[in-house]
Coordinates of C-alpha atoms and ligand atoms in Angstrom, one line a residue:
X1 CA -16.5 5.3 13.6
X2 CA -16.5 7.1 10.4
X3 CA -18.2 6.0 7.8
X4 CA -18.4 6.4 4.1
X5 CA -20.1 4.7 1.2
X6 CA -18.5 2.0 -1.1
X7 CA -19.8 0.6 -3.8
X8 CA -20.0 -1.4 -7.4
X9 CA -19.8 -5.3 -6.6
X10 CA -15.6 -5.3 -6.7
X11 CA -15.5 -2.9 -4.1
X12 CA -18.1 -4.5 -1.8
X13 CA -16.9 -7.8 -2.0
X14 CA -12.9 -6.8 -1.8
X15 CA -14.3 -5.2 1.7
X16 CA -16.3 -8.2 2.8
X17 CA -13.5 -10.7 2.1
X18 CA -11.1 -8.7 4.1
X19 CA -12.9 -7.2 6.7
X20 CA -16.6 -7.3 6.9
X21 CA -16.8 -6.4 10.5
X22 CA -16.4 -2.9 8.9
X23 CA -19.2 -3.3 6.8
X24 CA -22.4 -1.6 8.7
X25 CA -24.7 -2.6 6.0
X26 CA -25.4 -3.3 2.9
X27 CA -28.1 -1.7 0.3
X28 CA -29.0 -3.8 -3.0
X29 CA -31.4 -3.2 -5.8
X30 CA -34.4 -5.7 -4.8
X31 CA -34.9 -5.8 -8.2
X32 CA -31.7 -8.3 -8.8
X33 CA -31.6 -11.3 -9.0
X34 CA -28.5 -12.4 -10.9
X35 CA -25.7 -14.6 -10.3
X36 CA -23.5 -11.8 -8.9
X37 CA -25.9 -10.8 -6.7
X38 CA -26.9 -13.9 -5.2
X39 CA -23.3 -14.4 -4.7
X40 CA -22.9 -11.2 -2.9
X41 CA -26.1 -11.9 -0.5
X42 CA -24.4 -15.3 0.4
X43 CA -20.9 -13.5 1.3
X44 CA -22.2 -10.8 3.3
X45 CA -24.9 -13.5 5.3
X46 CA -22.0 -15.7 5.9
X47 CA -20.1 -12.6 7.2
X48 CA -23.7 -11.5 9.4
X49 CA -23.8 -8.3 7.7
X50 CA -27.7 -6.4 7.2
X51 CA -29.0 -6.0 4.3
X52 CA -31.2 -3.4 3.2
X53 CA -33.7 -3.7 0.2
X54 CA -33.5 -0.4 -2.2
X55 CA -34.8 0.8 -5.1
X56 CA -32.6 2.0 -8.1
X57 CA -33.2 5.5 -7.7
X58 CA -32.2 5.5 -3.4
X59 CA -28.8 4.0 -4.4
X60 CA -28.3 6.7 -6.5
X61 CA -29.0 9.3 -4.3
X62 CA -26.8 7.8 -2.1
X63 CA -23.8 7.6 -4.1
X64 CA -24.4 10.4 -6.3
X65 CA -23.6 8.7 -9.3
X66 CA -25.6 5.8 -11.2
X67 CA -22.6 3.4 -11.4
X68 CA -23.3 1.2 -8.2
X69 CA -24.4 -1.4 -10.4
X70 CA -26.9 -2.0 -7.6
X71 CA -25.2 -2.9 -4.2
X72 CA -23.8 0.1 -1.5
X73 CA -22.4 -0.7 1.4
X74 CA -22.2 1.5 4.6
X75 CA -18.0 1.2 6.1
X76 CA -16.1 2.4 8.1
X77 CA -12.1 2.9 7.8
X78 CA -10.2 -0.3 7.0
X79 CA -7.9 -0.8 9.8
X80 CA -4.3 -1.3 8.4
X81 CA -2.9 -4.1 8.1
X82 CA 0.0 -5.4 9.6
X83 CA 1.3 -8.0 8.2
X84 CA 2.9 -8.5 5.1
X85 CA 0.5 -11.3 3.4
X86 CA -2.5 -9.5 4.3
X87 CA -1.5 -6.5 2.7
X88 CA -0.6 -7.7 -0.5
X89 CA -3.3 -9.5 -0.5
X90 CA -5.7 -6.4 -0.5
X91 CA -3.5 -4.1 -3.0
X92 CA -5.3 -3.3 -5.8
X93 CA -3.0 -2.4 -8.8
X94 CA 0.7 -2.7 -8.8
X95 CA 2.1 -2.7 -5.6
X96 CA 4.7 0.0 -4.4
X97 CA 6.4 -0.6 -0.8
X98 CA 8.4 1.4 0.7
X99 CA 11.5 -0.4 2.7
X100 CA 13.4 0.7 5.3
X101 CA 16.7 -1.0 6.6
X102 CA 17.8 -0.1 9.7
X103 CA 16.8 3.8 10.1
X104 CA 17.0 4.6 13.7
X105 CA 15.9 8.6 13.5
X106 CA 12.0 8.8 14.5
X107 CA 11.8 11.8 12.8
X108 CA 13.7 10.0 9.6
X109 CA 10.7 7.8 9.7
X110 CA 8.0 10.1 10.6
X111 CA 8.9 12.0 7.3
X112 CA 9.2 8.9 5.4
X113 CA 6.0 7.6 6.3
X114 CA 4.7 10.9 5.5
X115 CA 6.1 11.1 2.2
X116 CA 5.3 7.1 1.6
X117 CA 1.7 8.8 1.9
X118 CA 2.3 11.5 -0.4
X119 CA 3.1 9.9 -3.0
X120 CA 0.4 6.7 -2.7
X121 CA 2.2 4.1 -1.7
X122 CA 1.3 0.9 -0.1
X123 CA 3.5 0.7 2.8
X124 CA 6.4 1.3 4.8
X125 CA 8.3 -2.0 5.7
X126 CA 11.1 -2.4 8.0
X127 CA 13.5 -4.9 10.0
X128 CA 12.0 -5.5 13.7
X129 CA 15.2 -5.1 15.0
X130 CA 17.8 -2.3 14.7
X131 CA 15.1 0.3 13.7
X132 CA 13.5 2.4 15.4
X133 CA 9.8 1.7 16.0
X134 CA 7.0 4.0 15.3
X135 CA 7.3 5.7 18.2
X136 CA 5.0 9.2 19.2
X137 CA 8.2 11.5 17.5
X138 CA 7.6 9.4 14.5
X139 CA 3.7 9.4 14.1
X140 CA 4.1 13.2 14.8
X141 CA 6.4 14.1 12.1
X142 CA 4.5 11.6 10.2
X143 CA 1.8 14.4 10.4
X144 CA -1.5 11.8 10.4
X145 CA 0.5 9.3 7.8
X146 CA 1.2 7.1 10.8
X147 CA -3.3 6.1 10.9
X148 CA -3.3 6.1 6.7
X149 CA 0.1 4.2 5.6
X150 CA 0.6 0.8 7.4
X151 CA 4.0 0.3 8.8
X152 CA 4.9 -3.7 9.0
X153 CA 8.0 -4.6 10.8
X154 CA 9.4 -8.1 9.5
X155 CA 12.2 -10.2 11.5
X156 CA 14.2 -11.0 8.6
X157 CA 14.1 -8.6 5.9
X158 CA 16.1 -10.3 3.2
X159 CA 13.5 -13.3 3.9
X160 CA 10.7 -11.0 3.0
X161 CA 13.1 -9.4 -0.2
X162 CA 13.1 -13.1 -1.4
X163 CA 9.6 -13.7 -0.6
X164 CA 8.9 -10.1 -2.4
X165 CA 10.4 -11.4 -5.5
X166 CA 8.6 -15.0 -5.7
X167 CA 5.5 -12.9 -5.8
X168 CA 6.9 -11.2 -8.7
X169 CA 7.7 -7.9 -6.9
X170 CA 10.8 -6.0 -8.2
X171 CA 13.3 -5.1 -5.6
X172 CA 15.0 -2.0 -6.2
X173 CA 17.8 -1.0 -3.8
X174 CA 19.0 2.7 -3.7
X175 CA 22.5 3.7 -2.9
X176 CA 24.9 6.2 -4.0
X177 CA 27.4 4.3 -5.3
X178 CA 24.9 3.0 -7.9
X179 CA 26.0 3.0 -11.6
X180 CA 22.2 2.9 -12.9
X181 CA 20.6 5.8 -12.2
X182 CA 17.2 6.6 -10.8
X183 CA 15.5 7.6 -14.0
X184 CA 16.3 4.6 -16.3
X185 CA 15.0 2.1 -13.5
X186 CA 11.1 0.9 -14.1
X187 CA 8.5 1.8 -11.4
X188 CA 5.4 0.8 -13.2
X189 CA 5.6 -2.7 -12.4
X190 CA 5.2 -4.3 -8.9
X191 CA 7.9 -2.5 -7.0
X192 CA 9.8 -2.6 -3.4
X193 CA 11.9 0.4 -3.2
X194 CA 14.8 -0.1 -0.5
X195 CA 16.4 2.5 1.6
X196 CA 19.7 2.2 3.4
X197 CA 19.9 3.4 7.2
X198 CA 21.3 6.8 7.9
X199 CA 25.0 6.1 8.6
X200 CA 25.9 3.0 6.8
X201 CA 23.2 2.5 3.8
X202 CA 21.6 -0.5 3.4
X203 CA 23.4 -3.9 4.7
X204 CA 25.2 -6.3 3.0
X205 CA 22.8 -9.1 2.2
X206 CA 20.1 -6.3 2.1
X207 CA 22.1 -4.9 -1.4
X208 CA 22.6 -8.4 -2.4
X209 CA 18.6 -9.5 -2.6
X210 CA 18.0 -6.4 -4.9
X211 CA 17.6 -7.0 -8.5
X212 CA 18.8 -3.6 -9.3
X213 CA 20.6 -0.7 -7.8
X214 CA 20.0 2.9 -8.5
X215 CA 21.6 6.1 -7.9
X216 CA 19.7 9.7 -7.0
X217 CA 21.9 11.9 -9.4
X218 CA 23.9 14.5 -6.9
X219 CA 25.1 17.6 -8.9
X220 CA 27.2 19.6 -5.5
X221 CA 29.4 19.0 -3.3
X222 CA 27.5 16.3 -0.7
X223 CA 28.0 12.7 -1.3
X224 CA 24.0 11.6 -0.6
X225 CA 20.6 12.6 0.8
X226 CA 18.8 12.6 3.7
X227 CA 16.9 8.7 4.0
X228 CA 13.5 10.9 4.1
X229 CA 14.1 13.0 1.1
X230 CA 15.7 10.3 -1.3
X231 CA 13.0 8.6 -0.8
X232 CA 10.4 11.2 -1.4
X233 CA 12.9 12.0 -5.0
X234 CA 12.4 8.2 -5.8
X235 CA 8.4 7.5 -4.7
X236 CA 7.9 10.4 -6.7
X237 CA 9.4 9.5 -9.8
X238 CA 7.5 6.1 -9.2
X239 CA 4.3 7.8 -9.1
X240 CA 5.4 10.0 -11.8
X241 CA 5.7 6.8 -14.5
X242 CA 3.0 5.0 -13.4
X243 CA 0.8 8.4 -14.1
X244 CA 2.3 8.4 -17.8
X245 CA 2.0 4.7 -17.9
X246 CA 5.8 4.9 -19.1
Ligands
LIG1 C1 22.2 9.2 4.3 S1 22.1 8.0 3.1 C2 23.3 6.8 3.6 C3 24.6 7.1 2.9 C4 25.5 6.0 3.1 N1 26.8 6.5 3.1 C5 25.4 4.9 2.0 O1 26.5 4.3 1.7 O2 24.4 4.7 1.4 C6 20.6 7.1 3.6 C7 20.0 6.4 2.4 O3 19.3 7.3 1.6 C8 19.4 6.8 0.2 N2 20.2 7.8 -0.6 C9 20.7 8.9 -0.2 N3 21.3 9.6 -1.2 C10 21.2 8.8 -2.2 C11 21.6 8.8 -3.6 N4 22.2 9.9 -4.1 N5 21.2 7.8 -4.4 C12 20.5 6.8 -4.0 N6 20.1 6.6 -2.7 C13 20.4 7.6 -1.9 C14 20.0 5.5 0.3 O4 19.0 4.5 0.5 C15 20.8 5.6 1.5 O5 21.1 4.3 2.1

């Protein structure tokens, strides 16, 4: 397993509440003894992970850098999650998901999930059924995206729209027979951006649980985009906001 330093108390604990089995151990400044701390030791001897005694000056050779704040942890790669309430759970930040109705090209979603990682973020959702799973085509074109951006398949997607929006996730469908376009819709709050399937877009009740519809501008002659592409134009923009905190 590969492993690779983490550290600061928010980082250390995040890991050890959601997977501590990935936690090979743990180095703390013996010389505190503060509430944090003491909370920290009881977490990771709940979760039976060592810990190593350190002076000040070893954790920042380890780290490189002096803002450990006195606790390093030795992990290895998070396994992805796969489910949609553990996910959310661990995003950091405002989430932005990536959602998929109904594409049935492997190489559609191979380059979906590659761009998905591109452009940071969280996810790749799609309906169980009438999709195509992430098959060896897909994780191929998906060019090592497949291992870093977890796919979660649902069995009723405008369930988990609904359930999207009670947690205060903005649902924003793309089609191109939008009247809003793209650029006036807001990415820098919680956002799940849907896609429609190759031939027939997204579905009926799909369109009808988005708060908003948008529209890729199209200046020739073609009527849309690739699935793949559009979404790449609109992750992009996404992370292109939420860099200028627009
Ligand atoms: C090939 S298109 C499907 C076109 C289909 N005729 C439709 O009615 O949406 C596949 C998906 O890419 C996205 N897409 C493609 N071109 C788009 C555009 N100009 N504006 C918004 N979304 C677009 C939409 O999510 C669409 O469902």
């Amino acid at each position: 397993m590969k492993s690779k330093m983490i550290f600061g108390f928010h980082a250390v604990t995040s890991r050890l509440r959601h997977e501590a089995s990935s936690i090979e151990e743990i180095y703390v400044d013996a010389s505190r003894h503060d509430r944090r701390m003491q909370d920290l030791l009881r977490a990771a001897e709940e979760a039976k992970v060592r810990i190593i005694q350190a002076d000040d000056q070893r954790l920042d050779g380890m780290v490189g850098t002096r803002r450990h704040q006195g606790v390093v942890a030795k992990a290895g790669e998070l396994s992805l999650a796969r489910n949609l309430d553990e996910l959310l759970d661990a995003i950091e930040g405002p989430p932005l998901l990536l959602i998929l109705d109904g594409v049935t090209d492997p190489h559609n979603l191979g380059a979906c999930l590659r761009v998905a990682d591109g452009a940071g973020a969280h996810a790749v959702i799609a309906p169980k059924d009438r999709a195509v799973g992430l098959n060896a085509t897909a994780a191929k074109v998906a060019s090592g995206a497949a291992d870093t951006v977890p796919y979660i398949t649902v069995t009723n997607l405008s369930r988990t729209l609904r359930e999207l929006k009670e947690r205060e996730i903005w649902v924003i469908g793309t089609t191109d027979d939008a009247d809003k376009g793209l650029y006036e819709a807001d990415f820098v709050a919680p956002t799940a951006l849907v896609m429609g399937s190759e031939g027939e877009g997204m579905r009926r009740l799909t369109r009808e649980n988005c708060d908003v519809l948008v529209s890729i501008p199209m200046h020739g002659a073609v009527e849309s985009l690739n699935v793949s592409v559009a979404s790449g134009v609109c992750l992009y923009e996404a992370r292109r906001q939420r860099m200028l905190g627009v």
